[in-house]
C-alpha cells in the first residue's frame, strides 16, 4: 500500500475549553465508528506485541475496575471526582523503567538516549517485546517508560482526562524529568522519544511543557519526536511556525494507518493535512493543531506498534 507524506501546516495556539474538546471527540467517534471493529486487525504474530497472559490480565483488571467503581458509588466513598483515579494512580507504583540493551553493546551510541512510551493495555511483558523490536530495528539501547495498565476501562478513562482535560499524570512528570536529565547532559547529542497511542497524548503534553519552559533553542533541537498511531488531539502547538514546522525541535514525525480508529481520532483528525479529513463542519476547529511530518499508509488497518 502507498504511503503518503504530509507537512502539518497552519499551527495555531490551543485555548479550547474542555467541553468543546469532548464534543468534537464525540462527533469524530460517531462519524468513524465503522473502523472501530478493525482496530486490532490483522492480529499480530504470536510473541511480537502482546502475550496471552497480558490479554487475560486486561480482562481481569477491567472487571476489577468496573466493580470497584460500582461499589465505590454504592458506598458513596467518592467524595471528590478525582479520588478514585488518584487512588489507582498510587496503586500503579513508581517502577516504570524498562531497559533493553542495544545490539551493538552498552558502549555504542553513548551520545544518544532513546525512550519509548507505550499506549493503553500494555503490561510489562508486552512492553519488553516492543522494546526488543525497536532494538532490532534501530540497534540502539531503548529505555521504556512504562505507562502501567490497570485494565482497559481505567486506561481509556485516563486517556480522556489527559487528552480532553489536559490532566498532568505522574508518568508525565517522570517523562519530563528523564528528558530534562538527558538534554542537560553535554555528552548526549540526541534524545529520541517514541510514543504509541496514549503515549502520544503524554508526549504532546510534554511538548507543551517544554515549549513553555526555559530550555534554550540548542537544547530543544536535541530532541526528536516520533508517534505511532497517535491519539493526541494536538502536538507542538505554537503561535508561529518555528523551525520549518518543527516548533524548535530537532525532528517531529507521525506515522499512522488510514483505517486505524485511534489515529482517526487523533493525528488524522487534528493535523488537517489528509484528504479524508478536510476542513469541514466536523473538523474545522481541529485542523492545524500539529507540528511535523505525517506519514499515512493508505487503506491500511492496525493500531498495535508492530503494524507501523
mmCIF file of C-alpha atoms in Angstrom:
data_model
loop_
_atom_site.group_PDB
_atom_site.id
_atom_site.type_symbol
_atom_site.label_atom_id
_atom_site.label_comp_id
_atom_site.label_asym_id
_atom_site.label_seq_id
_atom_site.Cartn_x
_atom_site.Cartn_y
_atom_site.Cartn_z
ATOM 1 C CA UNK A 1 0.000 0.000 0.000
ATOM 2 C CA UNK A 2 1.277 3.508 -0.805
ATOM 3 C CA UNK A 3 2.478 5.773 1.971
ATOM 4 C CA UNK A 4 1.667 9.464 1.725
ATOM 5 C CA UNK A 5 3.737 12.144 3.446
ATOM 6 C CA UNK A 6 2.254 15.444 4.564
ATOM 7 C CA UNK A 7 3.574 18.530 6.286
ATOM 8 C CA UNK A 8 1.438 19.731 9.173
ATOM 9 C CA UNK A 9 0.572 23.365 8.485
ATOM 10 C CA UNK A 10 -1.186 26.390 9.963
ATOM 11 C CA UNK A 11 -0.099 25.652 13.501
ATOM 12 C CA UNK A 12 -2.235 27.639 15.918
ATOM 13 C CA UNK A 13 -2.460 28.166 19.651
ATOM 14 C CA UNK A 14 -4.564 25.776 21.722
ATOM 15 C CA UNK A 15 -7.000 27.532 24.039
ATOM 16 C CA UNK A 16 -10.111 25.386 23.750
ATOM 17 C CA UNK A 17 -12.500 24.664 26.570
ATOM 18 C CA UNK A 18 -12.622 21.000 27.693
ATOM 19 C CA UNK A 19 -16.317 20.812 26.807
ATOM 20 C CA UNK A 20 -15.526 21.763 23.222
ATOM 21 C CA UNK A 21 -12.835 19.078 23.041
ATOM 22 C CA UNK A 22 -15.236 16.434 24.350
ATOM 23 C CA UNK A 23 -17.979 17.412 21.896
ATOM 24 C CA UNK A 24 -15.600 17.272 18.935
ATOM 25 C CA UNK A 25 -14.292 13.869 20.032
ATOM 26 C CA UNK A 26 -17.858 12.574 20.262
ATOM 27 C CA UNK A 27 -18.626 13.723 16.704
ATOM 28 C CA UNK A 28 -15.480 12.089 15.352
ATOM 29 C CA UNK A 29 -16.243 8.793 17.118
ATOM 30 C CA UNK A 30 -19.763 8.768 15.675
ATOM 31 C CA UNK A 31 -18.517 9.526 12.166
ATOM 32 C CA UNK A 32 -15.750 6.877 12.163
ATOM 33 C CA UNK A 33 -17.326 4.067 14.223
ATOM 34 C CA UNK A 34 -17.114 1.579 11.331
ATOM 35 C CA UNK A 35 -13.341 1.335 11.678
ATOM 36 C CA UNK A 36 -13.523 0.589 15.403
ATOM 37 C CA UNK A 37 -14.128 -3.090 14.643
ATOM 38 C CA UNK A 38 -10.819 -3.472 12.783
ATOM 39 C CA UNK A 39 -8.656 -1.633 15.300
ATOM 40 C CA UNK A 40 -6.703 -4.815 16.151
ATOM 41 C CA UNK A 41 -6.750 -6.342 12.666
ATOM 42 C CA UNK A 42 -4.764 -8.020 11.375
ATOM 43 C CA UNK A 43 -3.801 -9.889 14.526
ATOM 44 C CA UNK A 44 -0.076 -9.675 15.362
ATOM 45 C CA UNK A 45 2.130 -12.775 15.086
ATOM 46 C CA UNK A 46 2.448 -14.578 18.444
ATOM 47 C CA UNK A 47 5.112 -13.123 20.715
ATOM 48 C CA UNK A 48 5.657 -9.924 18.726
ATOM 49 C CA UNK A 49 3.465 -7.402 20.505
ATOM 50 C CA UNK A 50 1.164 -8.974 23.090
ATOM 51 C CA UNK A 51 1.087 -12.193 25.080
ATOM 52 C CA UNK A 52 -1.876 -14.332 26.116
ATOM 53 C CA UNK A 53 -1.160 -13.680 29.779
ATOM 54 C CA UNK A 54 -1.357 -9.958 29.045
ATOM 55 C CA UNK A 55 -4.788 -10.315 27.435
ATOM 56 C CA UNK A 56 -6.070 -12.336 30.382
ATOM 57 C CA UNK A 57 -4.684 -9.718 32.762
ATOM 58 C CA UNK A 58 -6.502 -6.987 30.830
ATOM 59 C CA UNK A 59 -9.803 -8.815 31.186
ATOM 60 C CA UNK A 60 -9.308 -9.366 34.915
ATOM 61 C CA UNK A 61 -8.238 -5.778 35.587
ATOM 62 C CA UNK A 62 -11.150 -4.464 33.550
ATOM 63 C CA UNK A 63 -13.641 -6.423 35.632
ATOM 64 C CA UNK A 64 -11.983 -5.297 38.864
ATOM 65 C CA UNK A 65 -12.129 -1.651 37.753
ATOM 66 C CA UNK A 66 -15.814 -1.822 36.824
ATOM 67 C CA UNK A 67 -16.787 -3.470 40.107
ATOM 68 C CA UNK A 68 -14.603 -1.066 42.090
ATOM 69 C CA UNK A 69 -16.399 1.898 40.534
ATOM 70 C CA UNK A 70 -19.819 0.353 41.182
ATOM 71 C CA UNK A 71 -19.002 -0.451 44.807
ATOM 72 C CA UNK A 72 -17.480 2.985 45.348
ATOM 73 C CA UNK A 73 -20.614 4.679 44.034
ATOM 74 C CA UNK A 74 -22.868 2.475 46.142
ATOM 75 C CA UNK A 75 -20.778 3.142 49.233
ATOM 76 C CA UNK A 76 -20.597 6.869 48.425
ATOM 77 C CA UNK A 77 -16.860 6.906 49.070
ATOM 78 C CA UNK A 78 -16.026 9.099 46.076
ATOM 79 C CA UNK A 79 -16.139 12.423 47.899
ATOM 80 C CA UNK A 80 -14.145 14.071 45.133
ATOM 81 C CA UNK A 81 -14.483 13.449 41.426
ATOM 82 C CA UNK A 82 -10.795 12.577 41.046
ATOM 83 C CA UNK A 83 -10.371 10.477 44.194
ATOM 84 C CA UNK A 84 -10.885 7.065 42.597
ATOM 85 C CA UNK A 85 -8.437 7.772 39.778
ATOM 86 C CA UNK A 86 -5.926 9.263 42.203
ATOM 87 C CA UNK A 87 -6.049 6.104 44.302
ATOM 88 C CA UNK A 88 -5.487 3.925 41.244
ATOM 89 C CA UNK A 89 -2.546 6.100 40.199
ATOM 90 C CA UNK A 90 -0.913 5.373 43.543
ATOM 91 C CA UNK A 91 -1.520 1.659 43.014
ATOM 92 C CA UNK A 92 0.489 1.875 39.794
ATOM 93 C CA UNK A 93 3.711 2.317 41.715
ATOM 94 C CA UNK A 94 6.808 4.168 40.568
ATOM 95 C CA UNK A 95 8.947 1.438 38.997
ATOM 96 C CA UNK A 96 8.239 2.342 35.368
ATOM 97 C CA UNK A 97 11.679 1.936 33.789
ATOM 98 C CA UNK A 98 12.309 -0.983 31.432
ATOM 99 C CA UNK A 99 15.597 -1.040 29.508
ATOM 100 C CA UNK A 100 16.712 -3.144 26.534
ATOM 101 C CA UNK A 101 20.429 -3.139 25.661
ATOM 102 C CA UNK A 102 21.384 -2.196 22.110
ATOM 103 C CA UNK A 103 22.567 -4.766 19.590
ATOM 104 C CA UNK A 104 25.985 -3.105 19.457
ATOM 105 C CA UNK A 105 26.575 -3.211 23.209
ATOM 106 C CA UNK A 106 26.216 -0.723 26.008
ATOM 107 C CA UNK A 107 29.145 1.387 24.842
ATOM 108 C CA UNK A 108 27.716 2.096 21.369
ATOM 109 C CA UNK A 109 25.788 5.292 20.589
ATOM 110 C CA UNK A 110 26.527 6.708 24.037
ATOM 111 C CA UNK A 111 25.736 10.178 22.706
ATOM 112 C CA UNK A 112 22.083 9.192 22.161
ATOM 113 C CA UNK A 113 19.197 8.494 24.544
ATOM 114 C CA UNK A 114 16.112 6.615 23.328
ATOM 115 C CA UNK A 115 12.842 6.477 25.273
ATOM 116 C CA UNK A 116 9.604 4.702 24.320
ATOM 117 C CA UNK A 117 6.211 5.437 25.906
ATOM 118 C CA UNK A 118 3.552 2.766 25.397
ATOM 119 C CA UNK A 119 -0.189 3.061 24.908
ATOM 120 C CA UNK A 120 -3.201 1.521 26.623
ATOM 121 C CA UNK A 121 -3.432 -2.098 27.717
ATOM 122 C CA UNK A 122 0.320 -2.738 27.732
ATOM 123 C CA UNK A 123 1.734 -4.878 30.518
ATOM 124 C CA UNK A 124 5.443 -5.122 31.298
ATOM 125 C CA UNK A 125 5.980 -8.270 29.203
ATOM 126 C CA UNK A 126 4.352 -6.645 26.158
ATOM 127 C CA UNK A 127 6.471 -3.524 26.630
ATOM 128 C CA UNK A 128 9.609 -5.666 26.623
ATOM 129 C CA UNK A 129 8.523 -7.218 23.297
ATOM 130 C CA UNK A 130 8.064 -3.760 21.795
ATOM 131 C CA UNK A 131 11.449 -2.585 23.087
ATOM 132 C CA UNK A 132 13.111 -5.668 21.618
ATOM 133 C CA UNK A 133 11.512 -4.904 18.245
ATOM 134 C CA UNK A 134 12.765 -1.311 18.369
ATOM 135 C CA UNK A 135 16.198 -2.549 19.382
ATOM 136 C CA UNK A 136 16.345 -4.894 16.383
ATOM 137 C CA UNK A 137 15.148 -2.143 14.064
ATOM 138 C CA UNK A 138 17.483 0.646 15.203
ATOM 139 C CA UNK A 139 20.264 -1.157 17.075
ATOM 140 C CA UNK A 140 20.056 1.287 19.986
ATOM 141 C CA UNK A 141 19.557 0.864 23.696
ATOM 142 C CA UNK A 142 15.898 1.749 24.209
ATOM 143 C CA UNK A 143 14.502 2.670 27.601
ATOM 144 C CA UNK A 144 10.800 2.060 28.071
ATOM 145 C CA UNK A 145 8.850 4.381 30.333
ATOM 146 C CA UNK A 146 6.048 2.025 31.284
ATOM 147 C CA UNK A 147 2.616 3.607 31.151
ATOM 148 C CA UNK A 148 1.273 0.967 33.537
ATOM 149 C CA UNK A 149 -2.114 -0.541 32.700
ATOM 150 C CA UNK A 150 -4.838 -1.149 35.246
ATOM 151 C CA UNK A 151 -7.287 -2.540 32.710
ATOM 152 C CA UNK A 152 -8.808 -1.075 29.557
ATOM 153 C CA UNK A 153 -11.654 0.868 31.262
ATOM 154 C CA UNK A 154 -9.174 2.656 33.540
ATOM 155 C CA UNK A 155 -6.717 3.259 30.698
ATOM 156 C CA UNK A 156 -9.423 4.795 28.497
ATOM 157 C CA UNK A 157 -10.605 6.987 31.369
ATOM 158 C CA UNK A 158 -7.036 8.198 31.813
ATOM 159 C CA UNK A 159 -6.798 8.913 28.071
ATOM 160 C CA UNK A 160 -9.910 11.073 28.322
ATOM 161 C CA UNK A 161 -8.538 13.043 31.268
ATOM 162 C CA UNK A 162 -5.121 13.552 29.657
ATOM 163 C CA UNK A 163 -6.431 14.402 26.193
ATOM 164 C CA UNK A 164 -9.526 16.496 26.880
ATOM 165 C CA UNK A 165 -8.858 17.790 30.398
ATOM 166 C CA UNK A 166 -5.066 18.120 29.953
ATOM 167 C CA UNK A 167 -4.528 16.254 33.233
ATOM 168 C CA UNK A 168 -0.877 16.062 34.270
ATOM 169 C CA UNK A 169 -0.458 12.452 35.450
ATOM 170 C CA UNK A 170 2.520 11.090 37.454
ATOM 171 C CA UNK A 171 4.091 9.350 34.445
ATOM 172 C CA UNK A 172 4.232 12.694 32.653
ATOM 173 C CA UNK A 173 6.388 14.080 35.439
ATOM 174 C CA UNK A 174 8.658 11.023 35.177
ATOM 175 C CA UNK A 175 8.968 11.612 31.434
ATOM 176 C CA UNK A 176 9.731 15.297 31.908
ATOM 177 C CA UNK A 177 12.474 14.558 34.440
ATOM 178 C CA UNK A 178 14.058 11.921 32.179
ATOM 179 C CA UNK A 179 14.090 14.230 29.157
ATOM 180 C CA UNK A 180 15.461 17.215 31.084
ATOM 181 C CA UNK A 181 18.197 14.984 32.508
ATOM 182 C CA UNK A 182 19.276 13.714 29.074
ATOM 183 C CA UNK A 183 19.026 17.114 27.377
ATOM 184 C CA UNK A 184 21.115 18.682 30.129
ATOM 185 C CA UNK A 185 23.838 16.063 29.716
ATOM 186 C CA UNK A 186 26.533 17.549 27.441
ATOM 187 C CA UNK A 187 27.501 14.025 26.325
ATOM 188 C CA UNK A 188 24.051 13.495 24.810
ATOM 189 C CA UNK A 189 23.747 14.920 21.316
ATOM 190 C CA UNK A 190 20.369 13.389 20.501
ATOM 191 C CA UNK A 191 17.317 12.483 22.606
ATOM 192 C CA UNK A 192 14.787 10.338 20.721
ATOM 193 C CA UNK A 193 11.255 9.966 22.074
ATOM 194 C CA UNK A 194 8.910 7.392 20.507
ATOM 195 C CA UNK A 195 5.298 7.119 21.642
ATOM 196 C CA UNK A 196 2.407 4.849 20.699
ATOM 197 C CA UNK A 197 -1.320 5.574 21.035
ATOM 198 C CA UNK A 198 -1.957 7.045 24.505
ATOM 199 C CA UNK A 199 1.780 7.593 24.777
ATOM 200 C CA UNK A 200 1.414 10.251 22.074
ATOM 201 C CA UNK A 201 -1.010 12.127 24.340
ATOM 202 C CA UNK A 202 1.630 12.130 27.067
ATOM 203 C CA UNK A 203 4.242 13.234 24.546
ATOM 204 C CA UNK A 204 2.033 16.098 23.358
ATOM 205 C CA UNK A 205 1.617 17.298 26.946
ATOM 206 C CA UNK A 206 5.379 17.067 27.418
ATOM 207 C CA UNK A 207 5.856 19.189 24.302
ATOM 208 C CA UNK A 208 3.511 21.802 25.780
ATOM 209 C CA UNK A 209 5.642 21.855 28.925
ATOM 210 C CA UNK A 210 8.936 22.085 27.032
ATOM 211 C CA UNK A 211 7.714 24.871 24.738
ATOM 212 C CA UNK A 212 6.840 26.940 27.802
ATOM 213 C CA UNK A 213 9.998 26.046 29.713
ATOM 214 C CA UNK A 214 13.306 27.883 29.849
ATOM 215 C CA UNK A 215 15.085 25.386 27.586
ATOM 216 C CA UNK A 216 17.342 27.167 25.135
ATOM 217 C CA UNK A 217 16.935 26.511 21.379
ATOM 218 C CA UNK A 218 20.083 24.373 21.228
ATOM 219 C CA UNK A 219 18.802 22.032 23.938
ATOM 220 C CA UNK A 220 15.359 21.822 22.337
ATOM 221 C CA UNK A 221 16.897 20.941 18.975
ATOM 222 C CA UNK A 222 18.473 17.824 20.528
ATOM 223 C CA UNK A 223 15.016 16.279 20.879
ATOM 224 C CA UNK A 224 13.464 14.166 18.104
ATOM 225 C CA UNK A 225 9.806 13.157 18.482
ATOM 226 C CA UNK A 226 8.045 10.222 16.788
ATOM 227 C CA UNK A 227 4.498 8.927 17.276
ATOM 228 C CA UNK A 228 2.848 5.692 16.105
ATOM 229 C CA UNK A 229 -0.936 5.698 15.785
ATOM 230 C CA UNK A 230 -1.035 8.832 17.904
ATOM 231 C CA UNK A 231 -4.180 9.628 19.899
ATOM 232 C CA UNK A 232 -3.228 13.221 20.743
ATOM 233 C CA UNK A 233 -5.539 15.982 19.512
ATOM 234 C CA UNK A 234 -2.680 18.470 19.306
ATOM 235 C CA UNK A 235 1.083 18.283 19.065
ATOM 236 C CA UNK A 236 3.543 21.110 19.426
ATOM 237 C CA UNK A 237 1.076 23.923 19.027
ATOM 238 C CA UNK A 238 2.662 27.321 18.869
ATOM 239 C CA UNK A 239 1.623 30.791 17.829
ATOM 240 C CA UNK A 240 4.053 30.672 14.938
ATOM 241 C CA UNK A 241 5.568 28.164 12.569
ATOM 242 C CA UNK A 242 9.039 27.747 14.058
ATOM 243 C CA UNK A 243 11.967 25.878 12.546
ATOM 244 C CA UNK A 244 10.193 24.757 9.377
ATOM 245 C CA UNK A 245 7.151 23.398 11.202
ATOM 246 C CA UNK A 246 9.138 21.605 13.918
ATOM 247 C CA UNK A 247 8.365 24.095 16.698
ATOM 248 C CA UNK A 248 12.054 24.282 17.565
ATOM 249 C CA UNK A 249 12.619 20.525 17.955
ATOM 250 C CA UNK A 250 15.202 18.528 16.028
ATOM 251 C CA UNK A 251 12.601 16.440 14.220
ATOM 252 C CA UNK A 252 8.911 15.521 14.501
ATOM 253 C CA UNK A 253 7.277 12.652 12.601
ATOM 254 C CA UNK A 254 3.900 10.967 12.996
ATOM 255 C CA UNK A 255 3.302 7.519 11.482
ATOM 256 C CA UNK A 256 -0.211 6.117 11.168
ATOM 257 C CA UNK A 257 -2.537 3.837 9.211
ATOM 258 C CA UNK A 258 -5.511 5.343 7.415
ATOM 259 C CA UNK A 259 -8.066 2.932 8.918
ATOM 260 C CA UNK A 260 -6.683 2.993 12.443
ATOM 261 C CA UNK A 261 -9.578 4.291 14.546
ATOM 262 C CA UNK A 262 -7.264 5.802 17.171
ATOM 263 C CA UNK A 263 -5.254 7.695 14.555
ATOM 264 C CA UNK A 264 -8.509 8.937 13.025
ATOM 265 C CA UNK A 265 -9.494 10.321 16.402
ATOM 266 C CA UNK A 266 -6.023 11.763 16.917
ATOM 267 C CA UNK A 267 -3.431 12.701 14.332
ATOM 268 C CA UNK A 268 -5.582 12.330 11.196
ATOM 269 C CA UNK A 269 -8.426 14.472 12.505
ATOM 270 C CA UNK A 270 -6.247 17.137 14.095
ATOM 271 C CA UNK A 271 -3.405 17.645 11.629
ATOM 272 C CA UNK A 272 -5.634 18.971 8.849
ATOM 273 C CA UNK A 273 -3.471 17.598 6.034
ATOM 274 C CA UNK A 274 -5.190 14.364 4.997
ATOM 275 C CA UNK A 275 -7.742 14.440 2.177
ATOM 276 C CA UNK A 276 -10.197 12.192 4.045
ATOM 277 C CA UNK A 277 -10.348 14.735 6.855
ATOM 278 C CA UNK A 278 -10.859 18.060 5.078
ATOM 279 C CA UNK A 279 -11.647 21.305 6.904
ATOM 280 C CA UNK A 280 -15.385 20.635 7.145
ATOM 281 C CA UNK A 281 -18.042 21.445 9.698
ATOM 282 C CA UNK A 282 -16.832 18.427 11.679
ATOM 283 C CA UNK A 283 -13.109 19.128 11.748
ATOM 284 C CA UNK A 284 -12.730 22.832 11.063
ATOM 285 C CA UNK A 285 -11.869 23.551 14.709
ATOM 286 C CA UNK A 286 -9.387 20.694 14.900
ATOM 287 C CA UNK A 287 -7.198 21.189 11.842
ATOM 288 C CA UNK A 288 -3.784 22.776 12.049
ATOM 289 C CA UNK A 289 -3.011 21.539 15.549
ATOM 290 C CA UNK A 290 0.134 19.543 14.724
ATOM 291 C CA UNK A 291 3.803 20.208 14.051
ATOM 292 C CA UNK A 292 5.977 17.916 11.944
ATOM 293 C CA UNK A 293 5.514 15.447 9.096
ATOM 294 C CA UNK A 294 2.689 12.904 8.948
ATOM 295 C CA UNK A 295 3.209 9.550 7.210
ATOM 296 C CA UNK A 296 -0.098 7.877 6.281
ATOM 297 C CA UNK A 297 -0.387 4.339 4.892
ATOM 298 C CA UNK A 298 -3.468 4.369 2.676
ATOM 299 C CA UNK A 299 -6.314 1.866 3.305
ATOM 300 C CA UNK A 300 -4.299 0.019 5.980
ATOM 301 C CA UNK A 301 -5.770 -1.178 9.293
ATOM 302 C CA UNK A 302 -3.949 -1.935 12.524
ATOM 303 C CA UNK A 303 -3.196 0.050 15.643
ATOM 304 C CA UNK A 304 -0.618 -2.037 17.523
ATOM 305 C CA UNK A 305 3.011 -0.842 17.275
ATOM 306 C CA UNK A 306 4.017 -3.845 15.162
ATOM 307 C CA UNK A 307 1.816 -2.543 12.321
ATOM 308 C CA UNK A 308 3.728 0.719 11.966
#
